[in-house]
Short mmCIF file of C-alpha atoms in Angstrom, two decimals:
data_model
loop_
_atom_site.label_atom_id
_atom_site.label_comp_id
_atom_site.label_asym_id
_atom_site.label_seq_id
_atom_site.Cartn_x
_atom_site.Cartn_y
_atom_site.Cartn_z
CA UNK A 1 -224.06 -292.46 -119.35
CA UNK A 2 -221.67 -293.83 -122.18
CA UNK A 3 -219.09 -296.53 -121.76
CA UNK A 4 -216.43 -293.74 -122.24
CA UNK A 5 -217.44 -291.04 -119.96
CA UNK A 6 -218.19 -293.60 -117.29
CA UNK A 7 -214.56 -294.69 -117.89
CA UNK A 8 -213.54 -290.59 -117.58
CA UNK A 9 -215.35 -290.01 -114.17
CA UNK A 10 -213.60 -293.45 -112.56
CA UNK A 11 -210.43 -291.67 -113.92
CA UNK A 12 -211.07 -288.45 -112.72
CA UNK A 13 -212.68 -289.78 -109.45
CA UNK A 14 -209.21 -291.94 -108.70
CA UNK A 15 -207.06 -289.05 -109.66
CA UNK A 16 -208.75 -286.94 -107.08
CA UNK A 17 -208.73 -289.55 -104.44
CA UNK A 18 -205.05 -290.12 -104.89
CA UNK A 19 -204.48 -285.97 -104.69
CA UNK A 20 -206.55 -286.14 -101.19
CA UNK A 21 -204.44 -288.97 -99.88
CA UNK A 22 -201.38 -287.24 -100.70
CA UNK A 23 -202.46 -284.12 -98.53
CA UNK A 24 -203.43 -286.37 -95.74
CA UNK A 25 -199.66 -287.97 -95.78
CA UNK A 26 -197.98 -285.01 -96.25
CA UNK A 27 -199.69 -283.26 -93.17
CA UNK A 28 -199.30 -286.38 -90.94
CA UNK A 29 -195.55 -286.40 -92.06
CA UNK A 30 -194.99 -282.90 -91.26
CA UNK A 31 -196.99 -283.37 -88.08
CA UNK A 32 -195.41 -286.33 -86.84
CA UNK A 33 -192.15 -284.53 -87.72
CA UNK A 34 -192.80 -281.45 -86.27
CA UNK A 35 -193.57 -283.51 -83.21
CA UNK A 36 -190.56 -285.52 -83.36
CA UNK A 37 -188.30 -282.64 -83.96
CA UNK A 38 -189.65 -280.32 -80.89
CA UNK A 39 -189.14 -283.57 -78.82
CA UNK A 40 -185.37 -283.69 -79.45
CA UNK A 41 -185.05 -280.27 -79.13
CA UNK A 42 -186.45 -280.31 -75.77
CA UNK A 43 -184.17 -283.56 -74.50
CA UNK A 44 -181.14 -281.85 -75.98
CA UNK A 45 -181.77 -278.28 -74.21
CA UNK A 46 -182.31 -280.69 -71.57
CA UNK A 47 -179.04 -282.30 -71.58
CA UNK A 48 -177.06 -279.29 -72.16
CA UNK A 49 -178.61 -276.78 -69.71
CA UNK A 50 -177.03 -280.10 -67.27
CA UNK A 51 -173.80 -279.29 -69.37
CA UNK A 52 -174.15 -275.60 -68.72
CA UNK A 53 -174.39 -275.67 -64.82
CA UNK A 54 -172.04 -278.91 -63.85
CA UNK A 55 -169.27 -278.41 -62.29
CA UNK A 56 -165.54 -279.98 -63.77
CA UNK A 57 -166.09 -282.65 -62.31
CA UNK A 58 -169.73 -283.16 -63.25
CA UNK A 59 -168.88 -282.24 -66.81
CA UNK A 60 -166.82 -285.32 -68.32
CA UNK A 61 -170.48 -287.37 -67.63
CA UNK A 62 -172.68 -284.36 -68.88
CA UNK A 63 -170.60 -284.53 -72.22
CA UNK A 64 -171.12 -288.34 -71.84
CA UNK A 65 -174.50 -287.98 -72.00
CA UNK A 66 -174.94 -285.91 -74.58
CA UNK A 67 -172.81 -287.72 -76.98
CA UNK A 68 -174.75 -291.15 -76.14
CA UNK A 69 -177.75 -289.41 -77.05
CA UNK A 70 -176.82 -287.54 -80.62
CA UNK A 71 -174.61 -290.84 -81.75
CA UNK A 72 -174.45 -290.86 -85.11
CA UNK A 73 -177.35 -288.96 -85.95
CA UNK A 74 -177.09 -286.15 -87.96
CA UNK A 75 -180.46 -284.24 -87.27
CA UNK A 76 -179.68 -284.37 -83.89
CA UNK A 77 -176.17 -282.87 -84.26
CA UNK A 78 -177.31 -279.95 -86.27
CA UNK A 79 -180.18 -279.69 -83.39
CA UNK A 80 -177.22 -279.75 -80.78
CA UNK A 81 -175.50 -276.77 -83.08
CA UNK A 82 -178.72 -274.75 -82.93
CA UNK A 83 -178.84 -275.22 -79.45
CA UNK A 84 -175.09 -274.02 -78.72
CA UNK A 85 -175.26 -271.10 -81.50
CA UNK A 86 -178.42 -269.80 -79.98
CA UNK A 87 -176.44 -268.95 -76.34
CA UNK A 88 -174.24 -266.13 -77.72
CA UNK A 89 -170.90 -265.12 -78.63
CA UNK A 90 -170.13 -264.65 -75.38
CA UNK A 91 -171.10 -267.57 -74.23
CA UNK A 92 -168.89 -269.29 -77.11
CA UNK A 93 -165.60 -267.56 -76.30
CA UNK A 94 -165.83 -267.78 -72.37
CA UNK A 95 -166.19 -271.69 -72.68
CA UNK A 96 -164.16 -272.28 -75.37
CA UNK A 97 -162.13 -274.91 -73.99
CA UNK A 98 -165.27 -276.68 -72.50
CA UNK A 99 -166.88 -276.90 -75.50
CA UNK A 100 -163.95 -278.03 -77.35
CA UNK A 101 -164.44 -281.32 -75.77
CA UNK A 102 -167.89 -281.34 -76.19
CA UNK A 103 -167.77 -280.76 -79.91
CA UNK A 104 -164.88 -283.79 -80.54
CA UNK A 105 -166.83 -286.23 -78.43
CA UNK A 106 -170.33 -285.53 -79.96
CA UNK A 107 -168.31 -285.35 -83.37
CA UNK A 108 -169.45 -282.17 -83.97
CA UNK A 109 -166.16 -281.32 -85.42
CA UNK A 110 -165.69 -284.28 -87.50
CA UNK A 111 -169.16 -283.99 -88.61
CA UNK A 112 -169.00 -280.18 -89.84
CA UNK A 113 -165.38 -280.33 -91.61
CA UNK A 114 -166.66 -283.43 -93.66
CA UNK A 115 -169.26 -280.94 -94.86
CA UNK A 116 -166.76 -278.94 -96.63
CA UNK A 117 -166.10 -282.16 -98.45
CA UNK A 118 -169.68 -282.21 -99.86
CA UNK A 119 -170.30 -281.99 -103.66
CA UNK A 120 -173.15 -279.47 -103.01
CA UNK A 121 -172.25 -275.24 -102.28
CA UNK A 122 -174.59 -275.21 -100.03
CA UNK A 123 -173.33 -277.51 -97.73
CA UNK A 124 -170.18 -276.37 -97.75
CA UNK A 125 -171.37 -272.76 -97.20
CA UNK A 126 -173.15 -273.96 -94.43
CA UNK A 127 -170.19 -275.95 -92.77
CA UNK A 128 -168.56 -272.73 -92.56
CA UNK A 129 -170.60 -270.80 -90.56
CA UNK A 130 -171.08 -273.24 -88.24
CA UNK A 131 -167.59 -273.86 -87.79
CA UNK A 132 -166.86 -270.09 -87.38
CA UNK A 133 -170.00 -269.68 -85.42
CA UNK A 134 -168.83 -272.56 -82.87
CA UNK A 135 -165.22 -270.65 -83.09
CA UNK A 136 -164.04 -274.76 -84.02
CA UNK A 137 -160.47 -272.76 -84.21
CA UNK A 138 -158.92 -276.52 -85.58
CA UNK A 139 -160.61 -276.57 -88.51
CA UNK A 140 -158.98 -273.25 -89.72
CA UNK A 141 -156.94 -275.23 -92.03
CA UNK A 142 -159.98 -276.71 -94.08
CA UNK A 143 -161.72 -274.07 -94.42
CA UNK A 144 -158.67 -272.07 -95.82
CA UNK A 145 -158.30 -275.04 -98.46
CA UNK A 146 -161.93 -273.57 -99.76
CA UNK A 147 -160.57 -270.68 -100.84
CA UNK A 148 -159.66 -272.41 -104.31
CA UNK A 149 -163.58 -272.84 -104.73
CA UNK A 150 -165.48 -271.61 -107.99
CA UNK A 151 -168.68 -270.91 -106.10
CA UNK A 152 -168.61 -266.84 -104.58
CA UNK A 153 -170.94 -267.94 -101.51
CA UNK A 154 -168.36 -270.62 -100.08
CA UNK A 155 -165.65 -268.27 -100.58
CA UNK A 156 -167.57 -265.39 -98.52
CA UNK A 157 -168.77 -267.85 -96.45
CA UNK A 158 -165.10 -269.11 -95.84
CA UNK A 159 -163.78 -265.50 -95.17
CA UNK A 160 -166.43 -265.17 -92.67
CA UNK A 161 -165.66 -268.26 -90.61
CA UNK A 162 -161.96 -267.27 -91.03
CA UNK A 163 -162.89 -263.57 -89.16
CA UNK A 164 -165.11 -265.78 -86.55
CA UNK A 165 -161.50 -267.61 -85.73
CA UNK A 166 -160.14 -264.53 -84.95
CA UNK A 167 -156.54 -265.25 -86.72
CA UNK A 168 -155.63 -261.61 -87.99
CA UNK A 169 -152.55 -263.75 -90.14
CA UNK A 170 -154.46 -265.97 -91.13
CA UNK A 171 -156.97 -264.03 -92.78
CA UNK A 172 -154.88 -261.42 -94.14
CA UNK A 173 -152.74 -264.25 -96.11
CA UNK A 174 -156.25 -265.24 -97.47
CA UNK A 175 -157.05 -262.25 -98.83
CA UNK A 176 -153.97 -261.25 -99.97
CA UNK A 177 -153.29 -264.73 -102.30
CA UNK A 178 -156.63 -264.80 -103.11
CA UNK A 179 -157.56 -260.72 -103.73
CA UNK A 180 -156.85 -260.92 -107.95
CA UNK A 181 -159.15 -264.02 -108.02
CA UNK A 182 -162.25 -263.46 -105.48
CA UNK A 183 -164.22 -259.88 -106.15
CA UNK A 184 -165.35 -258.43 -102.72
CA UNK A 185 -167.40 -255.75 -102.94
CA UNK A 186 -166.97 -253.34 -99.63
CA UNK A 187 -169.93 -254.30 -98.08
CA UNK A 188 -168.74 -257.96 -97.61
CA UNK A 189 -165.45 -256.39 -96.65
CA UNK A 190 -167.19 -254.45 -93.95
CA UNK A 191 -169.20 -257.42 -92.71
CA UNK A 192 -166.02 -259.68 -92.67
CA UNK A 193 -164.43 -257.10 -90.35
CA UNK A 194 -167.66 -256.76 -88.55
CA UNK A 195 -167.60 -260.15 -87.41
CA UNK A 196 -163.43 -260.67 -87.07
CA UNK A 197 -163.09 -261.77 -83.50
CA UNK A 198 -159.22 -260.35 -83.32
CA UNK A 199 -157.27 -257.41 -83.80
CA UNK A 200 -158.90 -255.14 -86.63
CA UNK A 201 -155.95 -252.69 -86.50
CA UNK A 202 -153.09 -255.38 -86.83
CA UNK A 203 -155.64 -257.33 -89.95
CA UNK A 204 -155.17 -254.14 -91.62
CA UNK A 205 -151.64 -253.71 -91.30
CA UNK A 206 -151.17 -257.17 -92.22
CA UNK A 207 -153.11 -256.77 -95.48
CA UNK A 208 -153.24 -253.10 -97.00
CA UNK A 209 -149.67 -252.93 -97.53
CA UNK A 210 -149.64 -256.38 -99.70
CA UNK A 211 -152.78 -256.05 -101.62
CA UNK A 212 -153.65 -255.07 -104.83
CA UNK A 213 -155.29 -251.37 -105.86
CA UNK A 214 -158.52 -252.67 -105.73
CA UNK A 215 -158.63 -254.40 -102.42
CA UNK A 216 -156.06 -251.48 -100.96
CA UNK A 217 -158.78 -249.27 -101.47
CA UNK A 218 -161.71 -251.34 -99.84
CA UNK A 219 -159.68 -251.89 -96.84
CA UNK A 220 -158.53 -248.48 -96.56
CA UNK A 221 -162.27 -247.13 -96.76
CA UNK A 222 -163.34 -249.58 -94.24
CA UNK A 223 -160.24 -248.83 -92.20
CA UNK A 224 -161.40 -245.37 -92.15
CA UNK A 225 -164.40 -245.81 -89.72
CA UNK A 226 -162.14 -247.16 -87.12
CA UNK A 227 -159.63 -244.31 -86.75
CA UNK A 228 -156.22 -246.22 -86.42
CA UNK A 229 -153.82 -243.51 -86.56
CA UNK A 230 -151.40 -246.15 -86.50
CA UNK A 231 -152.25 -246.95 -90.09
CA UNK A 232 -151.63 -242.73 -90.89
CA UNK A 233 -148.87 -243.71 -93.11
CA UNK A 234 -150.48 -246.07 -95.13
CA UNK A 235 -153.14 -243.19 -95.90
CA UNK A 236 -150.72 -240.49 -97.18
CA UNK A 237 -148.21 -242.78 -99.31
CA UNK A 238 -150.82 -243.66 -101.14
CA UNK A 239 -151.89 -240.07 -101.81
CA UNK A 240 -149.24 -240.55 -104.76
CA UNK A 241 -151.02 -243.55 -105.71
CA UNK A 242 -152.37 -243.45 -109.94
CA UNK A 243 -155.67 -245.23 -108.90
CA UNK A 244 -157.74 -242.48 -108.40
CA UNK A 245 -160.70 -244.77 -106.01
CA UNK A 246 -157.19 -245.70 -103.89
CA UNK A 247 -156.30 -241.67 -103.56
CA UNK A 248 -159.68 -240.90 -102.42
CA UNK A 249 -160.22 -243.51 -100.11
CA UNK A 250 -156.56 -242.67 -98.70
CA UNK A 251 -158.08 -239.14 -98.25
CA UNK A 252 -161.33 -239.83 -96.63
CA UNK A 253 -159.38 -241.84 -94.18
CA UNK A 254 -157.35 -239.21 -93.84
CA UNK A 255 -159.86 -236.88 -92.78
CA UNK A 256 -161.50 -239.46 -90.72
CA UNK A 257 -158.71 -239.21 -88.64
CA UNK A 258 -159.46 -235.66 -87.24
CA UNK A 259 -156.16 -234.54 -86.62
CA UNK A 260 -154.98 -230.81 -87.71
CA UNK A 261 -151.41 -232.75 -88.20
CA UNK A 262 -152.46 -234.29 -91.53
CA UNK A 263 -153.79 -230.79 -92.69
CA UNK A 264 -151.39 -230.49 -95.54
CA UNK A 265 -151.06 -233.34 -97.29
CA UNK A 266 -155.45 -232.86 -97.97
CA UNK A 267 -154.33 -229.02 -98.92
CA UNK A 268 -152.02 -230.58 -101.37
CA UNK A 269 -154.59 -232.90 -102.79
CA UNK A 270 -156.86 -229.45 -103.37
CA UNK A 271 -154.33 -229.29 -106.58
CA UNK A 272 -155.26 -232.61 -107.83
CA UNK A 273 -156.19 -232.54 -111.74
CA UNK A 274 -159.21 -234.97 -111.18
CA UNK A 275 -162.27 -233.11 -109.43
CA UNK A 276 -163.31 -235.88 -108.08
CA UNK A 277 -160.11 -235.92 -105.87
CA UNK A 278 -160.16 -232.04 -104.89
CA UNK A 279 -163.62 -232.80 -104.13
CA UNK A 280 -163.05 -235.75 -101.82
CA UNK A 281 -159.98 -233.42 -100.21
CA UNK A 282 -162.37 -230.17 -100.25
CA UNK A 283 -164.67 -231.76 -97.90
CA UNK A 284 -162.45 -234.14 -95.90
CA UNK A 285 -160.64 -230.75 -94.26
CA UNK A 286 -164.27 -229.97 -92.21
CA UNK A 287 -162.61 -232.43 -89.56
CA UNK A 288 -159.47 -232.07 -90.29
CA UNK A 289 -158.42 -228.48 -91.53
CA UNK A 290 -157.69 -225.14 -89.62
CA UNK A 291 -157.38 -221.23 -90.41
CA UNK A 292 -154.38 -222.44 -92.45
CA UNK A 293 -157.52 -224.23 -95.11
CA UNK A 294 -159.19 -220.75 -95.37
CA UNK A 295 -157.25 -219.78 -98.10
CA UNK A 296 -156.92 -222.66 -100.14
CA UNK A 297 -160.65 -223.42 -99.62
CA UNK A 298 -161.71 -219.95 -100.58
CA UNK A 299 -160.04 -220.83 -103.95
CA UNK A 300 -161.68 -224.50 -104.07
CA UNK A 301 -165.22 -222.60 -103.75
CA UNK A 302 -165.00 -221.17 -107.16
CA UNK A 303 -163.95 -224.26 -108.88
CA UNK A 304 -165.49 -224.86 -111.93
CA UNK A 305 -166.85 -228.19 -110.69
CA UNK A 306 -169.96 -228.04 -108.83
CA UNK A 307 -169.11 -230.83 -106.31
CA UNK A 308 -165.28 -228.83 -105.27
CA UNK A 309 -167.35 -225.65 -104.54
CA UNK A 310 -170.26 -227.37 -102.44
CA UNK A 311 -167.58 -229.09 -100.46
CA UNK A 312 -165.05 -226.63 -100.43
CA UNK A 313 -167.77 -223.63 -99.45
CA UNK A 314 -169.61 -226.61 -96.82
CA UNK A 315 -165.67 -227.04 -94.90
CA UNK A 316 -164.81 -223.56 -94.71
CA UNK A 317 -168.25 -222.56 -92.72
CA UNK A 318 -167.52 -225.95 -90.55
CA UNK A 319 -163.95 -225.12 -89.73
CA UNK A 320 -164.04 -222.49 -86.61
CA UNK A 321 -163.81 -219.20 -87.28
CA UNK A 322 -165.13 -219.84 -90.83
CA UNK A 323 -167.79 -218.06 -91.48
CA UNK A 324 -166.81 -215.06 -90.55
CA UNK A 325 -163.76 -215.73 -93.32
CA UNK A 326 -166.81 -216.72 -95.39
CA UNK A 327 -169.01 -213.74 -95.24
CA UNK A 328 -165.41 -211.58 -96.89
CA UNK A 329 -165.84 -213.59 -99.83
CA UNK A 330 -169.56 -212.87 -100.42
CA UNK A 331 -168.42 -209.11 -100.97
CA UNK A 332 -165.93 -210.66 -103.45
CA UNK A 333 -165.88 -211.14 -107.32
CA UNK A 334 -166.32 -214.67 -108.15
CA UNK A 335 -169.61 -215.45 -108.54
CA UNK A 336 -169.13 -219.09 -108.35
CA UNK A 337 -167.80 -218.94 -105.01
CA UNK A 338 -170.41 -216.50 -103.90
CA UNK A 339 -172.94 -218.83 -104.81
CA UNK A 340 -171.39 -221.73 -103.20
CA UNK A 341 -170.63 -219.69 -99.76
CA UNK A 342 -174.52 -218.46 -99.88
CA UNK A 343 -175.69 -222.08 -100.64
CA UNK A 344 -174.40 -223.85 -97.98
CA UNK A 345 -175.43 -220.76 -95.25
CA UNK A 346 -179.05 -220.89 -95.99
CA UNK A 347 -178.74 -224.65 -95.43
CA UNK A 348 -177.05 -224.65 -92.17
CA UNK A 349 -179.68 -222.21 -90.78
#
């Protein structure tokens, strides 16, 4: 063996040594933290099950103990988080007051707003949901001041904390300042009123009436799965509206509403130049409309968009007493509407 290749295998031989011994630390590492980790999780389910059951005048020591244990430490405060996250909403908001105290003398609190301080997203982000998911109702100011944030996530993140709160004011001043700087698509809309702790219906009054187009027409589509008639009036102004997404959410919410009493202003919006509105009208009367739609629909089924006649031919068969006005129109003229009228009946069989 040369000099050099002598010199290659040492090399080679050290290098692979070195790659071993790193595998061996890392494993002991994880193992020794894995270890470490399930043994505070233990003592702290421990100490707060004790929180849990004592009575009020057990608590002020249970709390005690607890905060002597997590000190400073902030592994053991996000533990403690975990812990209290894991027991449920419910849980949360029937001991609010309780934990309160448990989260300023453990300095949970202190320890989550200075998070929305950090100079990484993800932190902040993070902050958030704990604070909403604890329902830490005095931080409501910090997390507001995040709103002014570059990053999407902490915004969203922010919003959703803010609907944890439960502040229907609060949040609706949010989005309103913030709705021609933050995009929100409606699926985060849906999820933010998903998780809103307080009044849906007065969040929406709060809110639709101030917004922009854009957002108007998210909330009024989400608003529509809820059924506030309350928010009827909202729905048909907008009906005038020149933003055609705005006009069709206003009628599918409308509709949504199932009452016979909002009947004409969807027969009105049959007339609409843009299909896509007569459409949207067409097939929002099949909850809404009565005898008094058979007319207007019969027209709708031979309009010279595909999606009017579909919807228009769909509502008249749905509507009672339909079908039988249906079955003049296949002895009729207009083959369009024949079409539609025989499409939809083979389907519903």
């Amino acid at each position: 063996m040369t000099k050099q290749a002598f010199y290659l295998l040492w090399i080679s031989g050290g290098l692979i040594s070195v790659f071993f011994l790193a595998i061996v630390v890392t494993w002991l590492y994880g193992h020794f933290l894995t270890k470490s980790l399930a043994h505070l999780n233990r003592k702290l389910n421990v100490l707060f099950s004790s929180f849990k059951l004592a009575t009020h005048e057990e608590e002020q020591e249970a709390v005690t103990r607890i905060a002597d244990y997590v000190g400073r430490s902030p592994r053991k405060k996000e533990i403690l988080i975990g812990i209290i996250v894991a027991q449920g909403e419910d849980f949360i908001e029937s001991n609010a007051e309780r934990l309160a105290r448990l989260y300023e003398q453990t300095g949970i609190r202190t320890y989550l707003v200075r998070q929305l301080s950090s100079k990484r997203d993800y932190i902040k982000a993070l902050g958030c949901r704990h604070l909403g998911d604890l329902a830490i109702k005095p931080a409501e100011k910090d997390i507001h001041a995040l709103m002014g944030s570059s990053n999407n996530d902490v915004i969203y993140h922010a919003l959703l904390a803010l609907a944890k709160l439960g502040n229907p004011r609060s949040l609706a001043e949010v989005l309103v300042e913030n709705s021609d700087r933050i995009s929100l698509s409606f699926r985060a809309v849906v999820e933010i009123l998903t998780v809103f702790k307080g009044s849906k219906e007065e969040l929406f009054i709060n809110t639709i009436e101030r917004s922009d187009d854009y957002l108007k027409g998210i909330l009024i589509k989400a608003a529509a799965d809820y059924e506030f008639e309350s928010l009827s009036s909202y729905y048909i102004r907008y009906l005038d509206s020149d933003n055609k997404n705005l006009k069709i959410a206003s009628i599918r919410a409308l509709g949504q509403l199932k009452n016979a009493a909002f009947e004409v202003y969807l027969l009105e919006m049959l007339r609409d130049q843009e299909w896509e509105v007569r459409a949207a009208a067409a097939k929002s009367l099949d909850k809404t409309g009565t005898s008094k739609s058979f007319a207007a629909l019969e027209k709708m089924a031979g309009d010279p968009e595909w999606w009017v006649r579909h919807n228009a031919a769909a509502s008249l068969v749905a509507i009672p007493g339909g079908k039988d006005y249906a079955a003049r129109i296949l002895d009729g003229e207009d083959q369009f509407a024949r079409e539609a009228i025989i499409g939809v009946m083979e389907r519903s069989v």
